[in-house]
Tab-separated table of C-alpha atoms in Angstrom:
chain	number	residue	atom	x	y	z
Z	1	UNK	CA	41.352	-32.136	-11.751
Z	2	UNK	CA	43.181	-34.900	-10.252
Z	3	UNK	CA	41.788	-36.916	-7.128
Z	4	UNK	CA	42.554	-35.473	-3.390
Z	5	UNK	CA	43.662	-38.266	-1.085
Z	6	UNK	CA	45.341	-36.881	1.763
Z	7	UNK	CA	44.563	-33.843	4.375
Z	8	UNK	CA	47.457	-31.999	3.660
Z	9	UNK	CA	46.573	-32.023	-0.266
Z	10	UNK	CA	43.155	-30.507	0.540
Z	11	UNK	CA	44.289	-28.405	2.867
Z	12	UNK	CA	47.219	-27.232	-0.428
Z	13	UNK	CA	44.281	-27.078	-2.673
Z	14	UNK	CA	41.832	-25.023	-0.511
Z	15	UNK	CA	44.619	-22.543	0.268
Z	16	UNK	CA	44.921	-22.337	-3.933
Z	17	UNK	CA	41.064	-21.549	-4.627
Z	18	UNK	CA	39.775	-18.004	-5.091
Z	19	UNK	CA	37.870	-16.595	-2.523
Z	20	UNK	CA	34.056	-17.220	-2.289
Z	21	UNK	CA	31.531	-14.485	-3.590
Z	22	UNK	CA	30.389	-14.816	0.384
Z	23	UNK	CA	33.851	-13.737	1.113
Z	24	UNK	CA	34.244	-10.766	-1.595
Z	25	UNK	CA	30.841	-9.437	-0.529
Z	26	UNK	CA	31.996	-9.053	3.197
Z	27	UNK	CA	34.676	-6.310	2.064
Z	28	UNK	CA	31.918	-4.667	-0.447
Z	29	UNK	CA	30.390	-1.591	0.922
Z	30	UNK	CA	26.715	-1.583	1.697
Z	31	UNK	CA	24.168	-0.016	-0.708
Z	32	UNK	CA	20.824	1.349	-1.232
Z	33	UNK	CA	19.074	2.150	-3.867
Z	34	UNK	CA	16.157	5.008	-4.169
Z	35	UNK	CA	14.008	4.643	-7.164
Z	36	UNK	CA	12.552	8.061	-8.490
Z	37	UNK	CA	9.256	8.912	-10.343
Z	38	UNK	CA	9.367	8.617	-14.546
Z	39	UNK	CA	10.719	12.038	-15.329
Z	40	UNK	CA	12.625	13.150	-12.523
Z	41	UNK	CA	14.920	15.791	-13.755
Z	42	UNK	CA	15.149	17.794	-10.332
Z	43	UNK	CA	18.174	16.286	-9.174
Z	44	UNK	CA	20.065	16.166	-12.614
Z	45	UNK	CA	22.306	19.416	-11.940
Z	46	UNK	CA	23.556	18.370	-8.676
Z	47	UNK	CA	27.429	16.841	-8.054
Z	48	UNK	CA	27.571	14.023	-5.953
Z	49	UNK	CA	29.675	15.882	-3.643
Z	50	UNK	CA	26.391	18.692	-3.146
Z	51	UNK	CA	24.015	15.298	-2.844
Z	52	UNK	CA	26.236	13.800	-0.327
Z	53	UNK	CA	26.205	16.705	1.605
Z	54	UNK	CA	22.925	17.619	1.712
Z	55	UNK	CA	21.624	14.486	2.751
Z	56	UNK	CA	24.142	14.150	5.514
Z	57	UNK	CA	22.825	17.347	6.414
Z	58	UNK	CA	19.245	16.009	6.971
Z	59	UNK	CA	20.492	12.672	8.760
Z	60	UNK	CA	22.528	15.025	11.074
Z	61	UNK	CA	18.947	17.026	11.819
Z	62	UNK	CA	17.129	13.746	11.924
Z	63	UNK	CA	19.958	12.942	14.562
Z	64	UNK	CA	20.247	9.351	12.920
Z	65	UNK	CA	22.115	6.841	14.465
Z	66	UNK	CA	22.901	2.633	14.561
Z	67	UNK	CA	23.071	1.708	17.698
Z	68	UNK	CA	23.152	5.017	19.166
Z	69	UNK	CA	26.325	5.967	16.841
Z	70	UNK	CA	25.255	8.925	14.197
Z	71	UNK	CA	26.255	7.977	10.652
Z	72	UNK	CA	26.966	9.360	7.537
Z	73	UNK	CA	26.541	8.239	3.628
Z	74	UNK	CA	29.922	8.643	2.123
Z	75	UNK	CA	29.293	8.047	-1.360
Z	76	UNK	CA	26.265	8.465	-3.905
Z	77	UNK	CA	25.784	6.908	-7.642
Z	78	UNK	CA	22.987	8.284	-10.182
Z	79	UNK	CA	22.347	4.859	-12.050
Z	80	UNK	CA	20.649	5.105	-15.766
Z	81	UNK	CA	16.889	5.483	-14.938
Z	82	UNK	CA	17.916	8.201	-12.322
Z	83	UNK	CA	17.781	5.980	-9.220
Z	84	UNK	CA	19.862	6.971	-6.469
Z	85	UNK	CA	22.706	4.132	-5.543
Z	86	UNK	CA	23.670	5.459	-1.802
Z	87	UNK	CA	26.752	3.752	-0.264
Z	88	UNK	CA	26.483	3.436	3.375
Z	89	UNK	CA	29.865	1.761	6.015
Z	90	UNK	CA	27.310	-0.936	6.927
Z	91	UNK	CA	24.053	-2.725	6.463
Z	92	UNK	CA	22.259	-1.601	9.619
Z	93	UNK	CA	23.030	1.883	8.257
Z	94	UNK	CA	21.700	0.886	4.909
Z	95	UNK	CA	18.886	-0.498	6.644
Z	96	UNK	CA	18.037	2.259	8.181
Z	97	UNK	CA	17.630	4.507	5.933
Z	98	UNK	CA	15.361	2.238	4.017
Z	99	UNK	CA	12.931	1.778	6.831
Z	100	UNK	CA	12.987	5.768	6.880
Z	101	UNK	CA	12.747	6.646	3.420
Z	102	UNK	CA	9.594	8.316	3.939
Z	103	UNK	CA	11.490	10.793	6.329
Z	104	UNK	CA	14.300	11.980	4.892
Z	105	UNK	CA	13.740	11.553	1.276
Z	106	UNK	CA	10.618	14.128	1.458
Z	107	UNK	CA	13.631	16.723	2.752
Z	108	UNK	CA	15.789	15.823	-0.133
Z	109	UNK	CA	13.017	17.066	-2.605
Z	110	UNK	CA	9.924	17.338	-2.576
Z	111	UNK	CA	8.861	15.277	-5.581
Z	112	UNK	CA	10.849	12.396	-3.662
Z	113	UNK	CA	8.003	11.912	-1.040
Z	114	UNK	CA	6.509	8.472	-0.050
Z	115	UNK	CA	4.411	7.204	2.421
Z	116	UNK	CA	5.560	4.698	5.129
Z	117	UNK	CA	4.200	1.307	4.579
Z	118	UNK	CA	1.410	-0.427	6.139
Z	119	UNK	CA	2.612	-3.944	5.260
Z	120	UNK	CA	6.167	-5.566	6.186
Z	121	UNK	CA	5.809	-7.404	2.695
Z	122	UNK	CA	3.493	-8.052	-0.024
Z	123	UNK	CA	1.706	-11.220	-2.052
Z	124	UNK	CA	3.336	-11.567	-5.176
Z	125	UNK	CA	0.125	-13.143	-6.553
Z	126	UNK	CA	-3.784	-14.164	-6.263
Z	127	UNK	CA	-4.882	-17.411	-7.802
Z	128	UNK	CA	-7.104	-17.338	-10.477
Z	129	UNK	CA	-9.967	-19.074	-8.428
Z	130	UNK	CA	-9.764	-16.938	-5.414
Z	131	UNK	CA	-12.940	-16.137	-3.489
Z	132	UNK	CA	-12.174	-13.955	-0.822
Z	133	UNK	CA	-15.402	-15.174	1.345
Z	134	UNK	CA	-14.358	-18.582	1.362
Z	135	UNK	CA	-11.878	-19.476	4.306
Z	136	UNK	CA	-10.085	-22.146	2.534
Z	137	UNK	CA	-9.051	-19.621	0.128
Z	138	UNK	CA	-7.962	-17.235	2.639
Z	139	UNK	CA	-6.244	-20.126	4.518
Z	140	UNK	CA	-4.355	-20.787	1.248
Z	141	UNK	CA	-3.411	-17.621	0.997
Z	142	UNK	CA	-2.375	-17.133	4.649
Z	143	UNK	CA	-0.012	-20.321	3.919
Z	144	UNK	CA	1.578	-19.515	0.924
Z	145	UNK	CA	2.345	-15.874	1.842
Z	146	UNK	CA	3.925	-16.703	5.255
Z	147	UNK	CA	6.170	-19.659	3.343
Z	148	UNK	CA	7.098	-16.333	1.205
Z	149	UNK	CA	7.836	-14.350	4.242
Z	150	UNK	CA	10.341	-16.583	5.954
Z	151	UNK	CA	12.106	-17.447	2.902
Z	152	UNK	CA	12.855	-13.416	2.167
């Protein structure tokens, strides 16, 4: 690649360049994926088109709504290991119905329930030498797990 030395050749080159993943992503719909239990067969005979429905059916009873706007999924994948790929219009939406899982996934079958969760994230590790009655240890814990926490 040969040197850049003036504005208006960087401004030529930049102008050249692919976009940026950063800028791809932005026009990629949102997604969320539900992992099922080691087995789970119940779902296998259903289109898309009937899964897409009936869970648009239960948001619509759930009344669920983004900033007071109800929303729909408008598309549904069934990866390999039978997980669920649900595309949503935007992340809030997505978001949503991850931080309600427990709701409306229970509706969608039975053998789908969970539980809500207690913790907003969890330790990806104890150290070998941990003694949970010592307070350094629980200090050292406390540290490392909130340096996790702001870096997700």
């Amino acid at each position: 690649m040969s040197k850049i030395s003036t504005k208006k050749e960087k401004e030529t080159y930049l102008k050249t360049q692919p976009p940026t993943s950063r800028m791809l992503n932005e026009f990629k719909p949102e997604t969320l994926v539900i992992c099922t239990p080691l087995g789970f067969t119940d779902l296998d005979n259903l289109s898309s088109k009937t899964l897409i429905d009936t869970i648009n059916g239960i948001l619509k009873n759930m009344v669920a709504s983004v900033d007071s706007k109800p929303f729909e999924i408008w598309g549904i994948k069934c990866l390999p290991l039978k997980e669920l790929k649900i595309y949503t219009s935007t992340q809030s939406e997505a978001q949503w119905l991850f931080l309600n899982k427990h709701n409306w996934k229970s509706q969608l079958n039975s053998n789908l329930k969970t539980h809500p969760s207690c913790y907003p994230a969890l330790i990806n590790g104890i150290p070998k030498e941990f003694k949970p009655e010592d307070s350094s240890h629980l200090l050292q814990l406390r540290t490392q797990h909130d340096s996790i926490s702001k870096m997700a």
